[in-house]
């Protein structure tokens, strides 16, 4: 009986690092003595409490199932003496029966580690369906692990969407506020600082989402590994069970052959002695002795008498010599069948002991460790999720309300409580006239000494039904009439050396330049570092930094190096200072006098006609204004050519500079919402037609001068 293709093909595993299996057949080896415990006559095996020997009266080898192997060092000697000497499942693929050596039991002591729960393993081994029980438990653990991984992935998607929405809100809100006519001062600083806190919260949630995605991937990998190990160990256990069943089938067949041969020998003996079957005793088929036949008296029966008569008829006519040869042949076959049955019983017992004492505990241990790894891995990641979630919430809390350390930034509540509305309004009052170009208003002293208006002419009074004013109340018309109400354009004298808030003509006359130095310096820095900056001119720099650059330029414009890292490090500070210079001009660049002309020209729907009318208005500008506008439009033309990078189109630039370059005159309050779209349209058209208005005009003028010469 050969089991070479059975357990001998067991795959190697990571827990033991070697293969265990059969190495060949033992059918051709001499039968060893039945194993007994060396220190006791009770016939109890060191592996269990069942009989370790098979007697002749128990040929079927019907014993109780063995318990777990006692994994103590003191039992190694008894185990080596009582272990089966047939083919072993755990002896490294070597049959030790031929040499009389037992399998090494020192290896069996390492099957269960010291830290393993032997009580659970012992309980599993005592259950008939332990293998499918643990396999199904692993299946449940894998399903739970996958569900937790899906939860982590879904939660990560929610957190990431929330964080991305916060980032987008921070960016869009900041852009909208910078373009709108909103409050400045401490309010805008607090508002932008609160938006930065929102961005910090978003980054914290993005990190949390990344950790959740990592844990989801780890759990899915753990589930895949668990499925692989479950399949491998379950297949090994099933293969062991099949081999054990095959050995039992072989034992049953050997028993059937032995019983058949014993019955045949009984018939031969009955025929030889000439006795009826009722006078002869049946030999016990489980007796183990094949050389002698003992007969005992049995209760006669009709069936046995019939068998005796049939036996006499079968051997009728044979002489004693033939009967003797027949008996010897049957005895030889019975001895062979007895020996084959004995070996089958021993091999089946050895396989059963090896399976229940070694292989089954080993497989159950591997499966239980797989289940424990899945359960503990899932629990660990759930605990890690709880820790990360708590840490994320604590971090959010510390961002919104720091612990109050000296180096920690203020919290959200402290930021909003730091808004100084009173000081903001005072600064607004001080800067209103300069920033808006608003007139100071009429003079407070009356135009005439008496403080009364002159009477209307008689024809006007008669037409409008006004009553005649008494002569006593009539003002002397000979008194020189006061001039009409005058609005004085505010401004800082040029002799102060300031740059911001000084009249453009006076500033250029003082500096002896065609274009203000502040415009040249800031435009040069922006063209060097800011043409590819996202939202240039649309995004505002830090208010404190813009005011610092303004103060430095007011002090000495030539001494300030705008190209240095101090100022160009944040190019929005430079662009903010340049926008502030245009806003603080006493009169807008396109002048109050030409305001209505520009607005009327911008009303034309026809692009060509609008271009011509605006070109005419540009030519009406004073020389300082024309030169500055030409230079600045050339600079903006360079900015808009990088629209694909900085996202500043002609329309965006006109929205930023329309109300600044083409401000409403003082009599309209400095702000005309009805004209705002036309202000932007005028600047947009001038910028679009920059080449036709400024460059081609110069070329045509130069050609005309050369022709005249």
XYZ file of C-alpha atoms in Angstrom:
709
model
C 0.000 0.000 0.000
C 1.732 3.129 -1.281
C 0.927 6.667 -0.022
C 3.827 8.384 -1.730
C 1.512 10.785 -3.595
C -0.435 11.668 -0.455
C 1.000 13.957 2.192
C 4.392 13.849 0.511
C 3.222 16.694 -1.741
C 2.259 19.064 1.060
C 3.407 22.584 0.167
C 5.949 24.311 2.322
C 4.570 26.926 4.705
C 6.002 29.895 6.476
C 5.401 28.569 10.000
C 7.539 25.452 9.770
C 9.686 25.995 6.716
C 9.757 22.313 5.623
C 7.598 19.696 3.991
C 6.080 16.813 5.827
C 4.871 13.645 4.073
C 5.300 10.060 3.060
C 8.423 8.704 1.494
C 7.249 5.336 0.260
C 5.422 2.115 1.002
C 5.983 -0.210 3.961
C 4.180 -3.207 2.508
C 7.484 -4.955 1.817
C 8.966 -4.330 5.285
C 8.855 -6.809 8.133
C 5.985 -6.201 10.507
C 7.243 -4.598 13.713
C 5.830 -5.517 17.099
C 2.740 -3.635 18.158
C 3.638 -0.510 20.175
C 3.114 -0.556 23.933
C 3.926 1.945 26.619
C 7.264 0.858 28.060
C 6.396 1.742 31.602
C 2.909 0.322 31.857
C 1.006 -2.841 30.971
C -2.217 -0.996 30.380
C -1.471 -0.549 26.682
C -2.112 3.210 26.771
C -0.384 5.410 24.213
C 1.504 8.510 25.207
C -0.640 10.471 22.708
C -3.994 9.542 24.203
C -5.927 7.304 26.542
C -6.986 4.797 23.893
C -5.350 1.330 23.511
C -2.117 1.475 21.576
C -2.078 -2.194 20.439
C -4.399 -4.195 18.211
C -5.181 -7.671 19.638
C -6.460 -10.630 17.699
C -9.905 -10.198 19.207
C -10.113 -6.601 17.858
C -9.035 -6.871 14.230
C -10.965 -3.837 13.097
C -8.947 -1.545 15.301
C -12.005 0.172 16.742
C -10.696 2.678 19.286
C -11.700 6.043 20.624
C -10.326 9.092 18.801
C -7.036 10.268 20.348
C -6.759 13.501 22.239
C -4.152 16.209 21.789
C -0.516 15.385 22.068
C 0.884 16.259 25.476
C 3.431 18.928 24.649
C 5.777 18.541 27.548
C 9.403 17.598 27.418
C 8.933 14.778 29.923
C 6.735 12.831 27.507
C 9.237 12.688 24.665
C 10.667 9.295 25.738
C 7.290 7.623 26.064
C 6.131 9.147 22.797
C 9.186 7.853 20.940
C 8.536 4.349 22.260
C 4.806 4.263 21.594
C 4.663 6.149 18.258
C 3.532 4.092 15.230
C 6.334 2.735 13.081
C 4.457 2.788 9.783
C 4.379 5.733 7.410
C 4.379 8.970 9.387
C 2.802 12.313 8.472
C 5.209 14.321 10.608
C 8.533 12.490 10.592
C 10.007 14.447 7.698
C 8.891 11.888 5.104
C 10.903 8.932 6.517
C 9.437 5.566 7.525
C 11.128 4.541 10.725
C 9.633 1.027 11.000
C 12.394 -0.755 9.103
C 15.103 0.548 11.405
C 12.965 0.308 14.545
C 13.323 4.017 15.169
C 10.419 6.246 16.160
C 9.666 9.689 14.709
C 11.341 12.628 16.359
C 8.900 13.902 18.926
C 10.982 16.930 19.806
C 9.510 18.593 16.751
C 5.970 17.889 17.947
C 6.676 19.898 21.068
C 7.169 23.017 18.903
C 3.798 22.815 17.190
C 2.079 25.089 19.694
C 4.002 28.091 20.892
C 4.229 29.049 24.537
C 2.001 32.095 24.098
C -0.706 30.235 22.213
C -4.008 29.482 23.945
C -3.808 25.698 24.227
C -7.240 25.473 25.814
C -8.905 26.866 22.689
C -6.833 24.594 20.456
C -7.684 21.573 22.626
C -11.351 22.461 22.481
C -11.201 22.783 18.690
C -9.497 19.411 18.339
C -12.261 17.760 20.365
C -14.914 19.077 17.945
C -15.704 16.900 14.934
C -16.221 19.823 12.548
C -13.315 21.968 13.755
C -11.813 22.470 10.294
C -14.928 23.923 8.599
C -15.722 25.835 11.810
C -12.448 27.761 11.779
C -12.547 28.163 7.990
C -16.012 29.716 8.174
C -14.860 31.956 11.007
C -11.981 33.193 8.830
C -14.475 33.843 6.052
C -16.522 36.024 8.402
C -13.388 37.861 9.536
C -12.402 38.511 5.923
C -15.871 39.893 5.148
C -15.723 42.149 8.221
C -12.232 43.308 7.290
C -13.401 44.239 3.792
C -16.412 46.106 5.128
C -14.213 48.162 7.455
C -11.894 48.898 4.511
C -14.864 50.097 2.447
C -15.973 52.299 5.359
C -12.510 53.846 5.603
C -12.453 54.495 1.854
C -15.895 56.126 1.882
C -15.033 58.235 4.919
C -11.789 59.315 3.228
C -13.749 60.440 0.150
C -16.087 62.487 2.343
C -13.200 64.091 4.232
C -11.312 64.855 1.019
C -14.351 66.438 -0.639
C -14.921 68.540 2.482
C -11.278 69.636 2.575
C -11.182 70.470 -1.138
C -14.363 72.505 -0.744
C -12.760 74.478 2.097
C -9.680 75.180 -0.022
C -11.830 76.321 -2.933
C -13.923 78.493 -0.596
C -10.791 80.092 0.817
C -9.423 80.914 -2.624
C -12.667 82.148 -4.176
C -13.724 84.176 -1.157
C -10.379 85.905 -1.009
C -10.511 86.755 -4.715
C -14.055 88.108 -4.527
C -13.233 90.245 -1.500
C -10.151 91.715 -3.178
C -12.232 92.770 -6.208
C -15.185 94.129 -4.246
C -15.366 97.544 -2.589
C -15.165 96.233 0.962
C -13.781 97.561 4.198
C -10.048 97.751 4.784
C -7.991 98.163 7.901
C -8.157 95.701 10.767
C -11.320 94.119 9.348
C -9.724 92.936 6.111
C -6.679 91.682 8.022
C -8.880 89.666 10.387
C -11.012 88.410 7.526
C -8.043 87.138 5.513
C -6.500 85.616 8.630
C -9.729 83.724 9.307
C -9.663 82.426 5.726
C -6.133 81.151 6.302
C -7.423 79.272 9.345
C -10.004 77.644 7.075
C -7.180 76.565 4.789
C -5.314 75.060 7.753
C -8.430 73.097 8.721
C -8.697 71.853 5.155
C -5.068 70.681 5.094
C -5.610 68.852 8.384
C -8.607 67.017 6.925
C -6.662 66.153 3.769
C -3.999 64.477 5.904
C -6.742 62.588 7.757
C -8.205 61.397 4.442
C -4.779 60.204 3.302
C -4.352 58.140 6.482
C -7.801 56.600 5.979
C -6.918 55.609 2.415
C -3.698 54.012 3.644
C -5.555 52.012 6.308
C -8.129 50.910 3.727
C -5.377 49.602 1.460
C -3.734 47.793 4.375
C -6.995 46.108 5.382
C -7.700 44.997 1.811
C -4.207 43.522 1.632
C -4.779 41.759 4.957
C -8.067 40.326 3.646
C -6.386 39.050 0.475
C -3.640 37.388 2.493
C -6.247 35.826 4.789
C -8.132 34.378 1.820
C -4.923 32.907 0.461
C -3.924 31.311 3.785
C -7.464 30.030 4.394
C -7.541 28.320 1.026
C -4.078 26.768 1.482
C -4.637 25.389 4.997
C -8.162 24.210 4.255
C -6.915 22.289 1.201
C -4.151 20.713 3.292
C -6.630 19.585 5.942
C -8.987 18.174 3.316
C -6.139 16.279 1.677
C -5.110 14.778 5.020
C -8.682 13.664 5.673
C -8.916 12.020 2.225
C -5.696 10.071 2.821
C -6.950 8.930 6.222
C -10.239 7.775 4.680
C -8.362 5.884 1.977
C -6.275 4.080 4.607
C -9.439 3.038 6.447
C -10.911 1.721 3.179
C -7.747 -0.334 2.604
C -8.034 -1.705 6.146
C -11.686 -2.672 5.576
C -10.767 -4.492 2.363
C -7.956 -6.374 4.134
C -10.388 -7.388 6.885
C -12.886 -8.621 4.316
C -10.195 -10.788 2.646
C -9.128 -12.142 6.018
C -12.715 -13.041 6.959
C -13.292 -14.728 3.596
C -10.096 -16.805 3.926
C -10.995 -17.790 7.503
C -14.402 -19.034 6.369
C -12.790 -21.009 3.551
C -10.347 -22.606 5.999
C -13.250 -23.482 8.259
C -14.992 -25.286 5.425
C -11.817 -27.208 4.560
C -11.362 -28.322 8.142
C -14.996 -29.381 8.402
C -14.697 -31.427 5.222
C -11.377 -32.956 6.279
C -12.582 -34.146 9.669
C -15.814 -35.467 8.179
C -17.857 -33.644 10.759
C -21.024 -31.704 10.200
C -21.037 -28.009 10.655
C -23.212 -28.379 13.688
C -20.485 -30.320 15.551
C -17.665 -27.936 14.773
C -16.952 -24.524 16.298
C -16.259 -21.503 14.154
C -12.817 -20.052 14.522
C -12.776 -16.513 15.693
C -11.956 -14.271 12.768
C -10.314 -11.785 15.097
C -8.058 -14.249 16.902
C -4.677 -13.320 15.399
C -3.577 -17.058 15.433
C -3.425 -18.559 11.958
C -1.581 -21.883 12.728
C -4.126 -23.822 14.907
C -7.864 -24.364 14.652
C -9.928 -24.835 17.781
C -13.462 -26.139 17.629
C -16.108 -25.552 20.238
C -19.639 -26.732 20.586
C -22.217 -24.394 19.187
C -25.947 -24.417 19.098
C -27.002 -26.329 15.990
C -28.968 -24.472 13.400
C -30.452 -25.219 10.017
C -28.263 -22.693 8.179
C -25.025 -24.127 9.593
C -26.112 -27.686 8.741
C -26.725 -26.529 5.209
C -23.241 -24.991 5.006
C -21.711 -28.251 6.317
C -23.526 -30.307 3.707
C -22.451 -27.859 0.995
C -18.826 -28.146 2.177
C -19.024 -31.966 2.077
C -20.381 -31.712 -1.431
C -17.623 -29.309 -2.432
C -14.782 -31.547 -1.275
C -16.467 -34.861 -2.128
C -14.244 -37.272 -4.008
C -10.899 -35.820 -2.775
C -8.392 -38.057 -1.060
C -6.667 -37.083 2.210
C -3.522 -35.868 0.420
C -5.517 -33.499 -1.725
C -7.416 -32.314 1.302
C -4.128 -31.687 3.106
C -2.760 -29.696 0.199
C -6.002 -27.737 0.065
C -5.717 -27.034 3.781
C -2.097 -25.946 3.499
C -2.910 -23.619 0.604
C -5.806 -22.026 2.475
C -3.691 -21.695 5.622
C -0.955 -19.947 3.629
C -3.436 -17.543 2.093
C -4.978 -16.933 5.492
C -1.555 -16.147 6.984
C -0.912 -13.688 4.144
C -4.341 -12.113 4.555
C -3.812 -11.907 8.332
C -0.456 -10.215 7.873
C -1.890 -7.780 5.301
C -4.793 -7.012 7.625
C -2.414 -6.497 10.519
C -0.258 -4.075 8.508
C -3.350 -2.200 7.290
C -4.551 -1.841 10.864
C -1.134 -0.588 11.996
C -0.837 1.862 9.126
C -4.385 3.144 9.614
C -3.739 3.526 13.331
C -0.453 5.326 12.647
C -2.086 7.688 10.163
C -4.992 8.335 12.495
C -2.706 9.038 15.447
C -0.466 11.253 13.326
C -3.447 13.172 11.919
C -5.282 13.737 15.179
C -2.151 14.234 17.314
C -0.011 16.310 14.982
C -1.428 17.434 11.644
C -4.923 18.454 12.785
C -3.609 20.572 15.718
C -1.048 22.109 13.378
C -3.626 23.003 10.713
C -6.082 24.286 13.294
C -3.345 26.354 14.857
C -2.436 27.902 11.500
C -6.076 28.637 10.731
C -6.658 30.072 14.205
C -3.576 32.264 13.869
C -4.906 33.463 10.512
C -8.265 34.288 12.113
C -6.519 36.035 15.016
C -4.383 38.067 12.628
C -7.471 39.205 10.731
C -9.386 40.015 13.905
C -6.520 41.821 15.593
C -5.575 43.652 12.374
C -9.134 44.878 11.929
C -9.362 45.891 15.590
C -6.007 47.662 15.395
C -7.076 49.720 12.395
C -10.377 50.584 14.043
C -8.471 51.747 17.134
C -6.097 53.655 14.883
C -9.081 55.287 13.165
C -10.421 56.373 16.548
C -7.021 57.811 17.503
C -6.606 59.639 14.188
C -10.145 60.973 14.354
C -9.589 62.262 17.888
C -6.243 63.770 16.865
C -7.859 65.476 13.873
C -10.591 66.987 16.009
C -8.088 68.084 18.655
C -5.928 69.674 15.958
C -8.963 71.475 14.556
C -9.731 72.705 18.051
C -6.188 73.978 18.632
C -6.303 75.780 15.266
C -9.571 77.486 16.154
C -8.613 78.113 19.786
C -4.882 77.672 20.557
C -3.709 76.913 24.051
C -2.356 80.414 24.432
C 1.380 79.882 24.147
C 3.601 82.879 23.428
C 4.518 81.653 19.937
C 1.083 80.398 18.930
C -1.085 82.409 16.536
C -4.403 83.779 17.767
C -7.565 81.717 17.497
C -10.600 82.471 15.386
C -12.461 84.204 18.192
C -9.444 86.306 19.123
C -8.973 87.293 15.479
C -12.509 88.603 15.160
C -12.394 90.264 18.566
C -9.288 92.148 17.409
C -11.237 94.099 14.784
C -11.070 97.798 15.699
C -14.060 99.369 13.961
C -13.463 102.784 15.520
C -9.878 103.040 14.328
C -10.863 101.673 10.913
C -13.444 104.413 10.505
C -10.953 107.078 11.578
C -8.492 105.898 8.958
C -11.282 105.785 6.399
C -12.135 109.412 7.204
C -8.516 110.454 6.803
C -7.987 108.624 3.528
C -11.408 109.172 1.974
C -10.637 112.422 0.175
C -7.333 111.126 -1.147
C -8.516 107.658 -2.134
C -11.861 108.669 -3.645
C -11.008 112.083 -4.992
C -14.081 113.472 -3.241
C -14.370 117.285 -3.143
C -14.136 119.145 0.082
C -17.577 120.696 -0.483
C -18.729 124.304 -0.710
C -17.164 127.081 1.331
C -18.812 127.686 4.628
C -18.850 131.513 4.373
C -21.684 132.979 2.290
C -21.003 134.640 -1.051
C -22.455 137.989 0.128
C -22.091 139.878 3.336
C -25.772 139.700 4.232
C -25.875 136.023 3.437
C -28.917 136.348 1.093
C -29.257 135.363 -2.506
C -29.977 138.106 -5.113
C -33.568 138.330 -6.379
C -34.515 136.592 -9.547
C -34.994 138.697 -12.676
C -38.568 140.041 -13.165
C -39.303 137.894 -16.226
C -38.261 134.804 -14.307
C -40.407 135.786 -11.334
C -43.460 136.398 -13.499
C -43.083 133.128 -15.337
C -42.692 131.088 -12.202
C -45.165 133.036 -10.033
C -42.651 134.106 -7.431
C -43.697 136.975 -5.159
C -41.808 140.215 -5.331
C -39.126 140.400 -2.741
C -39.264 143.522 -0.537
C -36.712 146.135 -1.396
C -35.318 145.979 2.063
C -34.406 142.387 1.480
C -32.900 142.906 -1.946
C -29.189 142.553 -2.028
C -27.195 145.281 -3.638
C -26.546 144.056 -7.132
C -23.565 146.293 -7.416
C -21.787 143.992 -5.014
C -19.458 141.809 -7.048
C -21.058 138.463 -7.694
C -19.367 135.490 -6.124
C -18.032 132.880 -8.491
C -19.861 129.596 -8.905
C -19.265 126.910 -6.370
C -15.747 125.553 -6.922
C -14.513 122.091 -6.049
C -10.863 122.183 -5.195
C -9.046 118.991 -6.188
C -7.216 117.835 -3.088
C -3.592 116.927 -3.329
C -0.260 116.955 -1.586
C 2.143 119.688 -2.658
C 4.920 118.465 -4.912
C 7.573 120.291 -2.918
C 7.097 117.868 -0.040
C 8.897 115.204 -2.075
C 6.042 112.769 -1.701
C 5.044 110.351 -4.438
C 1.525 109.280 -3.467
C -1.314 111.830 -3.625
C 0.676 114.413 -5.637
C -0.726 115.933 -8.835
C 0.618 114.086 -11.872
C 1.783 117.178 -13.780
C 3.523 118.667 -10.751
C 5.150 115.338 -9.963
C 6.593 114.931 -13.467
C 7.748 118.558 -13.553
C 9.482 118.119 -10.217
C 11.204 114.840 -11.163
C 11.934 115.815 -14.757
C 10.602 112.586 -16.225
C 7.928 111.719 -18.754
C 6.509 108.833 -16.666
C 6.360 108.727 -12.853
C 9.279 106.842 -11.362
C 6.998 104.842 -9.070
C 5.091 103.517 -12.093
C 8.305 102.587 -13.893
C 9.817 100.831 -10.881
C 6.700 98.825 -9.957
C 5.982 97.847 -13.576
C 9.568 96.696 -14.008
C 9.354 94.456 -10.915
C 5.997 93.007 -11.955
C 7.244 92.250 -15.476
C 10.284 90.530 -13.993
C 8.587 88.445 -11.299
C 4.805 88.642 -11.664
C 3.759 88.071 -15.274
C 3.161 84.394 -14.514
C 1.740 84.970 -11.032
C -1.826 83.726 -10.737
C -4.270 86.613 -10.310
C -1.718 89.431 -10.498
C -3.456 92.781 -9.769
C -6.556 90.848 -8.744
C -5.052 89.507 -5.516
C -4.048 92.010 -2.873
C -0.875 91.881 -0.897
C -0.691 92.168 2.859
C -2.001 95.584 3.872
C 0.850 96.238 6.277
C 3.448 95.406 3.625
C 1.733 97.605 1.012
C 1.672 100.521 3.457
C 5.339 99.939 4.284
C 6.277 100.070 0.584
C 4.173 103.212 0.141
C 5.942 104.907 3.040
C 9.347 103.966 1.621
C 8.447 105.320 -1.833
C 7.051 108.516 -0.335
C 10.257 109.034 1.582
C 12.635 108.540 -1.354
C 11.437 106.861 -4.503
C 14.909 106.613 -5.983
C 16.374 104.920 -2.926
C 13.837 102.074 -2.892
C 14.917 98.914 -4.727
C 11.580 97.405 -5.660
C 13.387 94.506 -7.395
C 14.902 93.334 -4.100
C 13.689 90.255 -2.285
C 12.317 92.459 0.461
C 9.553 93.777 -1.811
C 9.399 91.437 -4.809
C 9.275 88.342 -2.588
C 5.514 88.877 -2.572
C 4.796 90.457 -5.945
C 1.221 91.212 -4.886
C 2.644 93.817 -2.505
C 4.222 95.655 -5.457
C 1.044 95.426 -7.560
C -0.991 96.611 -4.572
C 1.269 99.640 -4.131
C 0.935 100.535 -7.823
C -2.865 100.297 -7.670
C -2.787 102.449 -4.524
C -0.720 105.126 -6.335
C -3.327 105.395 -9.100
C -6.168 105.545 -6.565
C -4.505 108.315 -4.559
C -3.955 110.624 -7.547
C -5.795 113.915 -6.847
C -7.419 113.534 -10.280
C -7.905 110.215 -12.100
C -5.510 109.505 -14.938
C -8.195 110.080 -17.593
C -9.207 113.364 -15.846
C -12.530 114.650 -14.651
C -12.892 116.951 -17.634
C -12.900 114.097 -20.145
C -14.944 111.715 -17.999
C -18.257 112.162 -19.798
C -16.537 112.037 -23.175
C -15.036 108.656 -22.355
C -18.371 107.367 -20.987
C -20.273 108.476 -24.105
C -17.654 106.895 -26.346
C -17.873 103.640 -24.414
C -21.642 103.517 -24.967
C -21.262 102.725 -28.663
C -22.193 99.155 -29.512
C -20.166 99.149 -32.718
C -16.611 98.113 -31.872
C -15.000 100.163 -34.624
C -16.912 103.324 -33.785
C -16.244 102.882 -30.079
C -12.555 102.478 -30.827
C -12.475 105.691 -32.887
C -14.313 107.775 -30.297
C -12.139 106.528 -27.444
C -9.050 107.191 -29.530
C -10.194 110.782 -29.943
C -10.671 111.141 -26.205
C -7.230 109.712 -25.481
C -5.694 112.286 -27.803
C -7.396 115.016 -25.756
C -5.523 114.024 -22.588
C -2.836 116.333 -21.206
C 0.697 115.318 -22.083
C 1.606 113.907 -18.632
C -1.592 111.860 -18.541
C -1.161 110.654 -22.120
C 2.448 109.541 -21.558
C 1.585 107.771 -18.305
C -1.461 106.058 -19.863
C 0.594 104.923 -22.833
C 3.296 103.435 -20.590
C 0.822 101.756 -18.264
C -1.298 100.306 -21.105
C 1.889 98.848 -22.592
C 2.615 97.223 -19.250
C -0.912 95.793 -18.985
C -0.617 94.525 -22.550
C 2.358 92.411 -21.438
C 0.339 91.107 -18.495
C -2.647 90.073 -20.581
C -0.430 88.239 -23.083
C 0.305 85.772 -20.232
C -3.416 85.184 -19.702
C -3.055 81.398 -20.051
C -0.795 81.406 -16.988
C -1.899 84.306 -14.785
C -5.624 84.113 -15.684
C -5.729 87.913 -16.123
C -7.615 88.623 -19.323
C -8.383 92.045 -20.763
C -11.800 91.873 -19.115
C -10.322 91.070 -15.691
C -7.788 93.893 -15.940
C -10.471 96.381 -16.994
C -12.591 95.396 -13.975
C -9.623 96.085 -11.693
C -8.549 99.422 -13.244
C -11.742 100.800 -14.828
C -13.097 102.705 -11.801
C -9.552 103.734 -10.818
C -8.312 105.210 -14.100
C -11.701 106.645 -15.118
C -13.206 107.957 -11.888
C -16.429 109.975 -11.724
C -16.080 113.740 -11.118
C -16.755 115.202 -7.678
C -20.181 116.586 -8.538
C -21.367 112.994 -9.037
C -20.136 111.928 -5.632
C -16.967 110.266 -6.862
C -18.864 107.035 -7.581
C -21.442 106.376 -10.281
C -22.707 102.819 -10.274
C -24.635 103.419 -13.484
C -21.412 104.234 -15.337
C -19.278 101.455 -13.830
C -19.826 99.063 -16.743
C -18.898 101.833 -19.222
C -15.781 102.688 -17.219
C -14.630 99.079 -17.514
C -15.637 98.954 -21.185
C -13.581 102.068 -21.975
C -10.428 100.657 -20.357
C -11.043 97.261 -21.979
C -11.277 98.811 -25.461
C -8.212 101.017 -24.947
C -6.210 97.981 -23.796
C -7.441 95.815 -26.683
C -6.564 98.530 -29.198
C -3.269 99.444 -27.559
C -1.295 98.920 -30.756
C -3.696 100.999 -32.920
C -4.041 103.848 -30.422
C -0.450 104.297 -29.261
C 2.028 102.373 -31.428
C 0.620 102.844 -34.924
C -0.132 106.486 -34.161
C 3.538 107.092 -33.365
C 4.602 105.302 -36.523
C 2.253 107.440 -38.632
C 3.436 110.591 -36.910
C 7.103 109.730 -37.497
C 6.458 109.047 -41.170
C 4.651 112.379 -41.598
C 7.538 114.289 -39.987
C 10.105 112.605 -42.217
C 8.022 113.421 -45.327
C 7.728 117.078 -44.309
C 11.469 117.275 -43.805
